[in-house]
């Protein structure tokens, strides 16, 4: 019966739930979905992570490559993120070249990583003007059930935290490059940026903030993806993006900042535990 | 035009100049300069569009953002997305189902704050085209400089050294936040202060809109 009701009166179905202080999947407004994380799951990548936030599943793998730095920035390496949203992750995407949404989300993810300054690109340079590391971070979404940016950032950060760079010797005269894959140094990661997505739903008398929205909730709130994303790294905000959906009043902003602080702690714990478990498993 | 003494004055924005009906063939068009930053926007619609992109519930909004360099990049796609989502909240799209509205933005000069100039220009062009709107909106850019002070509508040289740049869009009815777009790192307190400052500054833009519209209404 409920299913039919949902199809005939989609808006009323959703509003009935929200006005009774509960979301259609049974969560409270500020409740987030469980996070499951597994690091180093792909053996062909240098570092990798698989994350599940509720049903949203994202795989991230990092490949290393050597290249010459740009002439304008001779002492910087490269960090390239690439997000793939294949047709299998949601009926909204068609096979073919990357959709607008994939490009926008990819830009958001790489923007958060750059703004948070968690990776110093100078650390990726081996010999200025001659040789630098390129980190290709490929992120593939297997199942898109909302809050995609959050999951991408968790997967990416978990992979970066486990990444070890092989030692490289470069001969200035012969331009000979020797890579020793046995001696590895971990990449320095400064802090841990965490993104928290919200959907903003408008009831006649007030606005409701839904934490960690599912794809269905994002759609009902009128956005393509989440409406409001707060990112913070070590207590400093490194990006608050809001687009579409209902407008935001200042008290809901206070609330969102508080929720994002709590979530940062949870995500931090998840990543640390999962890396620790992986290390124990290896040794 | 010139950099007038708006360096440390709190609620004074760069001088704005605007002309409506700038292009003869568009349904609505505007050229807007904020200081030395200039953008032209043309709005066409509601028009017929191909059936695959039609929506039965509301009109489809298409935003094209053309830079001076001409080459489109992923960052431009992102700006297009920001502008489209902002316009979508302002336009009463459900009045024009199965149609399309195209907004074309051309950058002319960028001396800082281009995104907010484009957003304000788009709003005026939408007003000029006569599309039904829920509300108008105003965009304000501010920067956080190295000492942590907030500068409204920063000039270009300050943008390059700034710790963070934020653009906020407010609507005219509830004066609530429609869009926010930030770059760089900043603390929560700075964020709140920037929000409050831009909120106050948005009133100046709304009164500018009112002046422009009443000026052109007299001509008609």
PDB file of N, CA and C in Angstrom, chain A residues 162-194:
ATOM      1  N   UNK A 162      47.481   5.482   3.112  1.00  0.00           N
ATOM      2  CA  UNK A 162      48.228   4.228   3.069  1.00  0.00           C
ATOM      3  C   UNK A 162      49.287   4.224   1.975  1.00  0.00           C
ATOM      4  N   UNK A 163      49.345   5.295   1.195  1.00  0.00           N
ATOM      5  CA  UNK A 163      50.255   5.304   0.048  1.00  0.00           C
ATOM      6  C   UNK A 163      51.710   5.455   0.486  1.00  0.00           C
ATOM      7  N   UNK A 164      52.584   4.600  -0.076  1.00  0.00           N
ATOM      8  CA  UNK A 164      54.021   4.713   0.175  1.00  0.00           C
ATOM      9  C   UNK A 164      54.716   4.929  -1.157  1.00  0.00           C
ATOM     10  N   UNK A 165      55.570   5.948  -1.218  1.00  0.00           N
ATOM     11  CA  UNK A 165      56.249   6.243  -2.482  1.00  0.00           C
ATOM     12  C   UNK A 165      57.570   5.485  -2.545  1.00  0.00           C
ATOM     13  N   UNK A 166      57.873   4.798  -3.638  1.00  0.00           N
ATOM     14  CA  UNK A 166      59.162   4.124  -3.778  1.00  0.00           C
ATOM     15  C   UNK A 166      60.288   5.161  -3.852  1.00  0.00           C
ATOM     16  N   UNK A 167      61.487   4.756  -3.468  1.00  0.00           N
ATOM     17  CA  UNK A 167      62.597   5.715  -3.530  1.00  0.00           C
ATOM     18  C   UNK A 167      63.133   5.768  -4.961  1.00  0.00           C
ATOM     19  N   UNK A 168      63.500   6.972  -5.379  1.00  0.00           N
ATOM     20  CA  UNK A 168      63.960   7.180  -6.751  1.00  0.00           C
ATOM     21  C   UNK A 168      65.312   7.866  -6.707  1.00  0.00           C
ATOM     22  N   UNK A 169      66.257   7.381  -7.499  1.00  0.00           N
ATOM     23  CA  UNK A 169      67.531   8.105  -7.630  1.00  0.00           C
ATOM     24  C   UNK A 169      67.629   8.617  -9.059  1.00  0.00           C
ATOM     25  N   UNK A 170      68.050   9.855  -9.152  1.00  0.00           N
ATOM     26  CA  UNK A 170      68.122  10.497 -10.471  1.00  0.00           C
ATOM     27  C   UNK A 170      69.534  10.986 -10.678  1.00  0.00           C
ATOM     28  N   UNK A 171      70.115  10.583 -11.785  1.00  0.00           N
ATOM     29  CA  UNK A 171      71.474  11.013 -12.100  1.00  0.00           C
ATOM     30  C   UNK A 171      71.408  12.270 -12.949  1.00  0.00           C
ATOM     31  N   UNK A 172      71.954  13.370 -12.417  1.00  0.00           N
ATOM     32  CA  UNK A 172      71.834  14.647 -13.114  1.00  0.00           C
ATOM     33  C   UNK A 172      72.543  14.677 -14.453  1.00  0.00           C
ATOM     34  N   UNK A 173      73.651  13.914 -14.572  1.00  0.00           N
ATOM     35  CA  UNK A 173      74.439  13.986 -15.813  1.00  0.00           C
ATOM     36  C   UNK A 173      73.862  13.074 -16.887  1.00  0.00           C
ATOM     37  N   UNK A 174      73.600  11.846 -16.517  1.00  0.00           N
ATOM     38  CA  UNK A 174      73.127  10.895 -17.538  1.00  0.00           C
ATOM     39  C   UNK A 174      71.600  10.889 -17.663  1.00  0.00           C
ATOM     40  N   UNK A 175      70.936  11.602 -16.755  1.00  0.00           N
ATOM     41  CA  UNK A 175      69.473  11.615 -16.708  1.00  0.00           C
ATOM     42  C   UNK A 175      68.910  10.208 -16.549  1.00  0.00           C
ATOM     43  N   UNK A 176      69.615   9.413 -15.796  1.00  0.00           N
ATOM     44  CA  UNK A 176      69.217   8.032 -15.600  1.00  0.00           C
ATOM     45  C   UNK A 176      68.303   7.942 -14.366  1.00  0.00           C
ATOM     46  N   UNK A 177      67.180   7.249 -14.495  1.00  0.00           N
ATOM     47  CA  UNK A 177      66.245   7.142 -13.377  1.00  0.00           C
ATOM     48  C   UNK A 177      66.250   5.714 -12.853  1.00  0.00           C
ATOM     49  N   UNK A 178      66.433   5.590 -11.534  1.00  0.00           N
ATOM     50  CA  UNK A 178      66.369   4.254 -10.928  1.00  0.00           C
ATOM     51  C   UNK A 178      65.293   4.254  -9.858  1.00  0.00           C
ATOM     52  N   UNK A 179      64.371   3.315  -9.975  1.00  0.00           N
ATOM     53  CA  UNK A 179      63.302   3.224  -8.984  1.00  0.00           C
ATOM     54  C   UNK A 179      63.514   1.975  -8.157  1.00  0.00           C
ATOM     55  N   UNK A 180      63.547   2.157  -6.850  1.00  0.00           N
ATOM     56  CA  UNK A 180      63.684   1.008  -5.964  1.00  0.00           C
ATOM     57  C   UNK A 180      62.374   0.809  -5.215  1.00  0.00           C
ATOM     58  N   UNK A 181      61.624  -0.204  -5.648  1.00  0.00           N
ATOM     59  CA  UNK A 181      60.289  -0.396  -5.085  1.00  0.00           C
ATOM     60  C   UNK A 181      60.327  -1.023  -3.695  1.00  0.00           C
ATOM     61  N   UNK A 182      61.488  -1.511  -3.272  1.00  0.00           N
ATOM     62  CA  UNK A 182      61.559  -2.161  -1.957  1.00  0.00           C
ATOM     63  C   UNK A 182      61.677  -1.148  -0.823  1.00  0.00           C
ATOM     64  N   UNK A 183      62.359  -0.024  -1.108  1.00  0.00           N
ATOM     65  CA  UNK A 183      62.461   1.020  -0.077  1.00  0.00           C
ATOM     66  C   UNK A 183      61.349   2.034  -0.334  1.00  0.00           C
ATOM     67  N   UNK A 184      60.456   2.152   0.624  1.00  0.00           N
ATOM     68  CA  UNK A 184      59.318   3.038   0.419  1.00  0.00           C
ATOM     69  C   UNK A 184      59.153   3.973   1.603  1.00  0.00           C
ATOM     70  N   UNK A 185      58.772   5.198   1.301  1.00  0.00           N
ATOM     71  CA  UNK A 185      58.479   6.134   2.393  1.00  0.00           C
ATOM     72  C   UNK A 185      57.007   6.527   2.294  1.00  0.00           C
ATOM     73  N   UNK A 186      56.321   6.559   3.442  1.00  0.00           N
ATOM     74  CA  UNK A 186      54.915   6.948   3.390  1.00  0.00           C
ATOM     75  C   UNK A 186      54.761   8.409   2.971  1.00  0.00           C
ATOM     76  N   UNK A 187      53.695   8.680   2.242  1.00  0.00           N
ATOM     77  CA  UNK A 187      53.405  10.053   1.814  1.00  0.00           C
ATOM     78  C   UNK A 187      52.907  10.849   3.013  1.00  0.00           C
ATOM     79  N   UNK A 188      53.393  12.088   3.137  1.00  0.00           N
ATOM     80  CA  UNK A 188      52.945  12.941   4.252  1.00  0.00           C
ATOM     81  C   UNK A 188      51.536  13.451   3.961  1.00  0.00           C
ATOM     82  N   UNK A 189      50.636  13.204   4.883  1.00  0.00           N
ATOM     83  CA  UNK A 189      49.266  13.710   4.742  1.00  0.00           C
ATOM     84  C   UNK A 189      48.987  14.637   5.916  1.00  0.00           C
ATOM     85  N   UNK A 190      48.651  15.880   5.624  1.00  0.00           N
ATOM     86  CA  UNK A 190      48.412  16.859   6.681  1.00  0.00           C
ATOM     87  C   UNK A 190      46.926  16.918   6.992  1.00  0.00           C
ATOM     88  N   UNK A 191      46.573  16.396   8.157  1.00  0.00           N
ATOM     89  CA  UNK A 191      45.175  16.463   8.569  1.00  0.00           C
ATOM     90  C   UNK A 191      44.308  15.475   7.804  1.00  0.00           C
ATOM     91  N   UNK A 192      43.040  15.638   7.934  1.00  0.00           N
ATOM     92  CA  UNK A 192      42.103  14.726   7.286  1.00  0.00           C
ATOM     93  C   UNK A 192      40.834  15.480   6.925  1.00  0.00           C
ATOM     94  N   UNK A 193      40.723  15.931   5.678  1.00  0.00           N
ATOM     95  CA  UNK A 193      39.491  16.608   5.299  1.00  0.00           C
ATOM     96  C   UNK A 193      38.312  15.637   5.262  1.00  0.00           C
ATOM     97  N   UNK A 194      37.197  16.082   5.782  1.00  0.00           N
ATOM     98  CA  UNK A 194      35.985  15.259   5.780  1.00  0.00           C
ATOM     99  C   UNK A 194      34.839  16.106   5.236  1.00  0.00           C
TER     100      UNK A 194
END
